[in-house]
XYZ file of C-alpha atoms in Angstrom:
523
model
C 24.031 -25.622 2.018
C 24.448 -27.707 -1.004
C 22.047 -25.923 -3.086
C 23.440 -22.580 -1.551
C 26.935 -23.936 -2.515
C 25.683 -25.277 -6.411
C 24.305 -21.160 -6.482
C 27.465 -19.666 -5.397
C 29.587 -21.850 -7.656
C 27.450 -21.510 -10.795
C 27.342 -17.502 -10.313
C 31.788 -17.785 -9.650
C 31.544 -19.357 -13.051
C 29.673 -16.423 -14.531
C 31.663 -14.369 -13.322
C 34.689 -16.411 -14.580
C 33.251 -16.410 -18.077
C 32.552 -12.934 -17.903
C 36.053 -11.637 -16.577
C 38.292 -14.575 -19.457
C 35.777 -13.105 -22.892
C 35.207 -9.620 -21.687
C 30.829 -10.836 -22.349
C 28.784 -8.224 -19.702
C 26.052 -10.571 -20.850
C 27.045 -13.260 -19.094
C 27.319 -11.132 -15.327
C 23.736 -10.470 -16.477
C 22.634 -13.716 -16.933
C 23.650 -13.963 -12.836
C 20.307 -11.486 -12.282
C 17.940 -11.786 -15.319
C 15.900 -12.386 -12.823
C 15.984 -10.834 -9.356
C 13.624 -11.933 -6.978
C 11.023 -9.205 -5.593
C 9.825 -8.321 -2.650
C 7.034 -5.288 -2.259
C 5.926 -4.590 1.173
C 3.133 -2.086 0.656
C 3.045 -0.868 4.083
C -0.917 1.091 5.458
C -1.358 5.087 6.452
C 2.356 5.128 6.799
C 2.986 9.023 5.658
C 6.091 11.019 3.640
C 7.844 12.383 7.216
C 7.032 8.906 9.314
C 10.118 7.635 8.357
C 13.798 8.326 9.591
C 15.022 8.853 6.177
C 12.396 10.636 5.146
C 12.736 12.983 7.335
C 11.185 11.888 11.213
C 12.861 12.911 14.043
C 10.543 11.393 16.957
C 10.535 7.954 15.821
C 13.647 5.556 14.979
C 13.388 3.419 11.458
C 16.112 1.224 10.977
C 14.878 -1.629 9.193
C 13.754 1.307 6.354
C 16.058 3.379 7.074
C 18.565 0.590 5.693
C 17.120 0.106 2.161
C 17.592 3.889 2.030
C 21.332 3.228 2.798
C 21.647 0.952 0.451
C 19.407 1.807 -2.601
C 17.442 4.708 -4.213
C 15.481 7.117 -1.920
C 12.980 8.595 -3.753
C 11.345 12.045 -3.143
C 8.567 12.071 -5.717
C 6.956 8.664 -5.758
C 2.878 8.879 -5.752
C 0.153 6.650 -4.837
C -3.028 6.529 -7.080
C -5.124 7.359 -4.373
C -5.295 8.965 -1.296
C -7.141 5.754 0.273
C -6.498 1.862 0.208
C -8.802 0.417 -2.298
C -8.086 2.428 -5.300
C -4.631 2.890 -4.665
C -3.991 -1.413 -4.114
C -6.288 -2.085 -7.353
C -5.371 0.212 -9.342
C -0.497 -0.972 -8.479
C -1.834 -4.119 -8.563
C -3.409 -3.635 -12.122
C -1.038 -1.090 -13.841
C -4.494 1.238 -14.420
C -5.716 4.325 -12.571
C -8.105 3.018 -10.002
C -11.297 6.371 -11.252
C -11.383 4.910 -14.853
C -14.001 1.660 -13.344
C -17.100 3.266 -11.890
C -17.476 2.868 -8.055
C -14.019 1.916 -6.450
C -14.354 3.552 -3.206
C -12.742 2.069 0.324
C -14.318 -1.252 0.294
C -16.129 -3.137 3.304
C -15.567 -6.086 3.897
C -17.748 -8.550 2.278
C -17.369 -6.534 -0.742
C -17.410 -8.196 -4.400
C -13.573 -9.000 -6.416
C -12.993 -5.110 -8.121
C -10.142 -6.637 -10.691
C -11.523 -8.935 -13.379
C -9.990 -12.477 -13.089
C -9.612 -11.702 -16.589
C -7.383 -8.680 -15.830
C -3.256 -8.588 -16.007
C -2.058 -7.527 -12.200
C 1.344 -7.284 -11.439
C 1.395 -10.803 -10.070
C -0.032 -13.067 -12.843
C 3.020 -11.122 -15.023
C 5.634 -11.759 -12.798
C 3.821 -15.607 -12.984
C 4.017 -16.114 -16.607
C 7.940 -15.059 -16.279
C 8.299 -18.438 -13.849
C 8.279 -16.894 -10.860
C 6.589 -17.849 -7.557
C 3.228 -15.313 -6.341
C 2.859 -15.150 -2.789
C 0.675 -12.463 -0.906
C 0.811 -12.251 3.471
C -0.886 -9.386 4.740
C -4.163 -7.001 3.974
C -5.541 -7.367 0.454
C -8.943 -5.044 0.452
C -9.628 -5.366 -2.793
C -12.250 -7.449 -2.352
C -13.435 -11.585 -2.932
C -16.099 -13.425 -4.646
C -18.142 -12.521 -7.421
C -21.680 -10.640 -5.283
C -22.098 -12.977 -1.935
C -19.311 -14.432 0.170
C -20.227 -17.795 2.061
C -17.187 -17.417 4.732
C -17.602 -21.143 5.731
C -17.128 -22.323 2.115
C -14.708 -21.607 -0.947
C -13.500 -17.744 -1.097
C -13.036 -17.150 -4.466
C -12.425 -15.556 -6.781
C -9.878 -14.266 -4.975
C -5.713 -13.168 -4.822
C -5.415 -17.484 -6.279
C -7.386 -16.312 -9.438
C -5.083 -13.072 -10.248
C -1.881 -15.080 -9.916
C -0.422 -15.254 -6.458
C 0.234 -18.840 -6.041
C -0.554 -18.868 -2.566
C -2.476 -16.083 0.002
C -2.243 -15.441 3.563
C -4.454 -12.826 4.302
C -7.672 -10.683 5.441
C -10.385 -9.646 3.952
C -10.428 -5.552 4.377
C -8.969 -3.920 7.038
C -8.408 -4.906 10.832
C -11.198 -2.548 11.973
C -13.814 -4.016 9.640
C -15.640 -7.744 9.584
C -14.866 -10.107 9.409
C -11.912 -10.425 11.349
C -10.075 -13.865 10.372
C -7.372 -14.392 8.807
C -7.345 -16.229 4.721
C -5.082 -19.114 3.333
C -6.205 -19.054 -0.732
C -9.679 -19.928 -0.601
C -10.527 -20.532 2.913
C -10.909 -18.900 6.642
C -8.112 -20.166 8.754
C -9.001 -22.095 11.699
C -12.900 -22.130 11.344
C -14.802 -24.208 13.226
C -17.816 -25.457 10.712
C -20.304 -26.227 13.666
C -19.546 -22.265 15.018
C -19.979 -21.059 10.973
C -19.340 -17.286 9.855
C -22.397 -14.520 9.250
C -21.375 -10.938 7.635
C -23.580 -8.020 7.476
C -22.581 -4.220 6.776
C -25.843 -3.221 6.652
C -27.848 -4.052 10.103
C -26.704 -5.510 13.334
C -26.944 -9.378 12.979
C -26.095 -11.797 16.287
C -26.110 -11.089 19.490
C -22.652 -10.030 19.904
C -21.827 -7.241 22.285
C -20.958 -4.240 19.789
C -19.840 -0.508 20.763
C -22.478 1.182 20.342
C -24.308 -0.698 22.417
C -21.787 -1.842 24.921
C -18.546 0.503 24.619
C -17.924 0.077 28.347
C -16.254 -3.489 27.269
C -14.107 -1.774 24.597
C -9.874 -1.476 25.410
C -9.823 1.360 23.055
C -11.450 3.648 23.017
C -13.997 5.536 19.957
C -13.484 8.888 18.781
C -16.152 8.502 15.449
C -17.619 5.138 13.548
C -16.220 2.090 14.372
C -19.385 1.013 17.167
C -19.946 -2.530 15.638
C -19.628 -6.085 17.150
C -16.469 -6.639 19.039
C -13.905 -8.993 18.642
C -10.884 -8.859 21.178
C -12.038 -5.727 22.739
C -12.597 -3.354 20.461
C -15.407 -2.485 18.042
C -15.783 -2.896 14.040
C -17.233 -1.394 11.178
C -19.966 -3.902 10.534
C -21.680 -6.431 12.284
C -20.716 -10.540 12.414
C -20.919 -13.707 14.323
C -20.052 -16.908 14.719
C -16.053 -18.164 13.598
C -15.131 -17.676 17.462
C -11.808 -20.073 16.589
C -10.650 -18.215 13.778
C -10.915 -14.512 14.742
C -7.061 -13.480 15.492
C -5.482 -11.588 17.840
C -4.727 -7.862 17.285
C -1.583 -8.197 19.267
C 0.071 -10.651 17.614
C -1.095 -9.765 14.149
C 2.262 -8.139 12.811
C 3.807 -11.242 14.290
C 1.696 -13.362 12.275
C 1.677 -11.834 8.725
C 5.368 -11.542 9.320
C 6.152 -14.601 9.996
C 3.975 -15.975 6.882
C 6.550 -13.572 4.593
C 9.613 -15.455 6.139
C 8.144 -18.962 5.330
C 7.538 -17.609 2.080
C 10.691 -16.176 1.633
C 12.729 -19.474 3.574
C 10.175 -21.965 1.311
C 11.099 -21.107 -1.673
C 14.466 -19.241 -2.364
C 15.568 -21.550 -4.723
C 13.758 -20.295 -7.373
C 12.828 -16.571 -8.590
C 10.025 -15.802 -6.126
C 7.410 -12.361 -6.212
C 6.707 -11.268 -2.717
C 3.730 -8.997 -1.708
C 3.991 -8.307 1.523
C 1.403 -5.546 2.714
C 1.100 -5.754 6.795
C -1.869 -4.103 8.601
C 0.842 -1.228 10.694
C -0.175 1.217 10.507
C -3.822 1.123 10.427
C -6.618 1.681 12.897
C -6.414 0.329 15.026
C -3.776 0.483 16.423
C -2.425 -2.384 19.486
C 0.782 -3.225 18.979
C 3.308 -6.298 21.032
C 3.556 -5.889 23.835
C 7.766 -5.399 23.272
C 6.663 -1.971 21.061
C 3.605 -0.479 23.409
C 4.948 2.760 24.572
C 8.062 3.340 23.673
C 7.922 6.579 21.471
C 7.376 9.510 22.864
C 4.590 10.164 19.567
C 2.178 7.850 21.268
C 0.916 4.437 20.214
C 0.989 5.349 16.171
C 4.648 5.580 16.875
C 5.294 2.787 18.619
C 2.966 0.305 15.805
C 5.459 2.772 13.410
C 8.776 0.568 15.370
C 6.360 -2.706 15.083
C 6.417 -2.149 11.038
C 10.109 -1.156 11.479
C 10.339 -4.370 12.680
C 8.530 -6.403 9.933
C 10.385 -5.053 7.620
C 14.105 -5.852 9.817
C 12.791 -10.181 9.647
C 12.127 -10.028 5.967
C 15.207 -8.384 5.002
C 17.028 -11.035 7.683
C 15.196 -13.068 5.619
C 16.681 -12.527 2.408
C 20.440 -12.061 4.002
C 19.938 -15.736 5.868
C 19.076 -17.676 2.627
C 21.908 -15.785 0.769
C 19.551 -13.590 -2.036
C 20.596 -9.280 -0.479
C 22.289 -9.283 -4.530
C 19.108 -11.272 -6.138
C 16.950 -9.701 -4.751
C 14.822 -5.862 -5.720
C 12.758 -4.810 -2.351
C 10.965 -2.007 -3.022
C 9.480 -0.967 0.140
C 6.690 1.586 0.412
C 3.105 2.976 1.148
C -0.546 3.156 -0.280
C -1.745 6.387 0.873
C -0.575 9.879 2.715
C -0.850 8.918 6.748
C -3.735 9.841 9.150
C -3.579 10.286 12.850
C -6.909 10.163 14.063
C -9.529 7.374 12.387
C -11.926 6.645 14.149
C -10.433 5.818 17.552
C -10.003 7.876 20.215
C -6.430 5.937 20.908
C -4.251 9.357 21.635
C -2.380 9.731 18.673
C -3.414 13.465 18.183
C -3.072 14.678 21.146
C 0.495 12.829 21.377
C 2.086 13.337 17.810
C 3.919 16.569 19.629
C 6.865 17.880 16.980
C 6.511 15.086 14.488
C 4.709 15.702 11.354
C 3.081 12.329 9.603
C 3.218 13.840 6.339
C 6.672 15.512 5.977
C 7.449 19.091 4.013
C 3.493 18.404 2.868
C 0.350 19.496 2.937
C -2.717 17.056 3.356
C -2.677 13.079 4.089
C -4.852 9.915 3.807
C -8.602 11.534 2.264
C -6.839 14.601 0.740
C -5.762 15.567 -2.647
C -3.245 17.337 -1.338
C 0.648 16.206 -2.071
C -0.117 14.487 1.282
C -2.753 12.297 0.378
C -0.385 10.320 -2.492
C 2.747 10.873 -1.761
C 4.761 8.526 0.130
C 8.247 7.255 0.926
C 9.225 4.612 -2.120
C 12.784 3.496 -1.685
C 14.285 0.667 -3.788
C 16.985 -1.527 -2.802
C 19.341 -4.183 -5.363
C 22.028 -4.631 -4.167
C 25.431 -4.750 -6.781
C 22.871 -3.513 -9.176
C 21.326 -0.256 -8.480
C 24.125 2.428 -6.704
C 22.928 3.711 -3.659
C 21.194 7.244 -3.372
C 18.215 10.066 -4.351
C 16.414 10.503 -6.766
C 14.118 13.315 -7.374
C 11.935 11.528 -10.419
C 8.492 11.610 -10.697
C 7.056 7.824 -10.033
C 3.883 5.995 -9.600
C 2.633 3.000 -7.838
C 0.737 2.193 -10.793
C 4.328 2.050 -13.376
C 5.426 -1.264 -11.283
C 3.549 -3.645 -13.270
C 4.609 -2.667 -16.780
C 8.138 -1.588 -15.357
C 8.641 -5.507 -13.576
C 7.405 -7.040 -17.235
C 10.550 -4.970 -18.801
C 12.682 -6.069 -16.073
C 11.387 -9.462 -16.932
C 11.025 -10.137 -20.549
C 7.669 -10.363 -21.043
C 5.122 -8.132 -22.601
C 2.138 -6.261 -20.915
C -0.990 -8.153 -21.675
C -3.089 -6.109 -24.658
C -5.929 -4.501 -22.853
C -3.978 -4.614 -19.373
C -2.911 -1.954 -17.283
C -4.006 1.099 -19.948
C -1.530 3.632 -16.990
C 1.414 2.016 -15.999
C 4.704 2.820 -18.460
C 8.207 1.013 -18.300
C 10.119 3.556 -15.599
C 12.223 0.343 -15.043
C 15.310 2.764 -16.034
C 14.800 5.534 -13.037
C 13.706 3.004 -11.483
C 17.184 1.206 -11.234
C 19.005 4.607 -10.762
C 19.863 4.848 -14.290
C 18.220 7.609 -15.266
C 16.869 10.817 -13.224
C 13.900 11.217 -15.908
C 11.146 10.009 -14.562
C 7.189 10.090 -15.583
C 6.246 13.018 -17.498
C 3.163 13.480 -15.552
C 0.619 11.805 -13.432
C -3.464 11.756 -11.596
C -3.461 12.269 -8.420
C -7.317 10.994 -6.741
C -9.158 11.202 -3.823
C -13.040 13.892 -3.772
C -11.686 15.079 -6.983
C -8.575 14.943 -9.259
C -5.120 16.987 -9.578
C -2.707 16.479 -12.305
C 1.755 17.096 -11.888
C 3.561 17.676 -14.184
C 6.818 19.044 -13.343
C 7.141 21.639 -10.637
C 3.080 22.576 -11.206
C -0.154 20.760 -9.946
C -3.143 21.457 -11.322
C -6.144 20.457 -8.592
C -9.385 20.351 -10.947
C -12.581 20.067 -8.980
C -15.070 19.686 -11.447
C -12.980 16.228 -12.284
C -14.682 13.578 -10.297
C -13.354 10.198 -10.029
C -16.967 8.900 -8.651
C -15.539 7.285 -5.514
C -16.314 7.957 -1.936
C -13.574 8.711 0.118
C -15.248 6.811 3.558
C -17.232 3.922 3.166
C -20.546 3.603 4.440
C -19.684 3.366 8.295
C -17.152 4.654 10.339
C -14.016 6.483 10.564
C -13.544 10.113 10.133
C -15.834 12.298 7.617
C -13.976 14.290 4.850
C -14.699 17.914 6.899
C -13.108 16.707 10.083
C -10.172 15.491 8.152
C -9.369 17.897 6.250
C -9.731 20.743 9.174
C -7.364 18.408 11.197
C -4.574 18.839 8.366
C -5.213 23.068 8.561
C -7.290 22.749 5.511
C -10.271 24.676 5.114
C -13.815 22.549 5.500
C -15.253 23.306 1.966
C -12.449 25.019 -0.855
C -14.345 27.754 -3.190
C -12.269 27.187 -5.704
C -12.544 25.125 -8.595
C -9.474 25.339 -10.268
C -6.688 25.655 -7.737
C -2.437 25.646 -9.437
C 0.280 25.296 -7.421
C 3.589 26.012 -7.689
C 5.199 22.781 -5.430
C 8.716 24.234 -6.036
C 8.032 27.659 -4.367
C 5.728 26.382 -2.273
C 5.325 22.385 -1.309
C 2.549 23.474 1.377
C 0.306 24.449 -1.569
C -1.551 27.140 0.538
C -0.832 29.663 -2.915
C -3.091 29.168 -5.534
C -1.088 30.289 -9.024
C -4.270 30.106 -10.897
C -5.626 33.424 -12.121
C -1.746 34.193 -12.518
C -0.865 31.651 -15.049
C -3.771 30.611 -16.654
C -2.113 29.469 -19.721
C -0.345 26.390 -17.697
C -3.806 26.178 -15.760
C -5.899 25.593 -19.659
C -2.752 23.354 -20.262
C -2.874 20.984 -17.740
C -6.546 21.528 -17.186
C -6.192 20.312 -21.296
C -3.693 17.287 -20.073
C -6.327 15.810 -17.573
C -9.359 15.490 -19.627
C -7.126 13.720 -22.783
C -6.009 11.433 -19.634
C -9.898 10.698 -19.231
C -10.406 9.892 -22.273
C -7.371 7.739 -23.477
C -7.711 4.294 -23.426
C -5.131 2.119 -25.260
């Protein structure tokens, strides 16, 4: 209480001094280094949030960010799948620049070189205390992971002071939490072993023992059964460390709130990455069965609760006006993604991607155009922005906000978008590149999909989940596109139904040259 009182007196003194001297810089000093909270949802679509048009599920806490801050309508992830999009946001570099970035298995090697700049390392150099809570999925270790010893390099080697996370996704082994470098609650007498190549151990699997499942399969995900749900890959051991799916949201949210409470008196970065609404969808009892659009909407409600808890922690610690909050998603939506949880049958009139075509795995706008909300009370005026924004820009923008230089040779695709992010400019990026199995470039109202430009990644991992053909058919897209070049006017044709490439060859040529130039560029 004394600390908060002293802080209020300090800020009040600055305000009084500014009033006397009419020097705006004194007021600016009070908010020169705001706390930064980035909340990155998983597989949440543009149309899954009430403030972006959802009718059948309510998201009041997420919507409060829209009411009190800026709602961006033209914000994008780098890729239509999670590992590349998370890599790009964290490093400020398009993932397709690095060979072999795919949706990783749970035992994959760390993708980011510890010498490479990240959002966390840049803010740490500015004096921030940095924390990760939630899903990681950018790899761990240097090739072989000893789950029973120190697990490094990882988030802590990339700039995070404290990290409570799991390695990949909730549908992959190992199904354990990690704190900094060690598995949480691991019994040394019951060591963990993991394989993504062949079955290990004698534990039941979804393929061999489907009668033990509490969640049926639709495709893949037939490895080791943990907590009644079979996963991608096989594991044995670590029984005391295994999570309970229905408690995961509360566990991660509680750790995020603890981080805020523990660091409220100093500048901090909280990178909060809930597992929701990724499969397997296993909401806590207070959210299960509450929405007419099925369990997928139930976990949207659970995600909204998590956001509300974080916002309440900021308010309780009197940090609302000194915290910049970003809420977004790692890629577009998916409905049936390997578990037969009824989401596709109960979707009803709900449109996960909103007005856009496609979703997760697809090059259409629904794959990368996502909710993006920014709140900084007292600094950012509430409203709506149509500025073209990419998540890859967060690194350079946060560096500018905290007066840090972007390290040479890093973040080559990140642009300083601080002015549009703070609502001080309507002009965002001139263009950006989108990634799925192919690349596309967006500039203004125009979008060119160039199917000859392949980033060299896979839309799905080596086992489990829907393949590209079935996913494309679900979203109402042809399974095998025939046009090598597709040009769309997103303003007139947001659903990308009318290929205008033959009608505007000059635009095709210009955008194709821009895409090729971007691919070749380094700085």
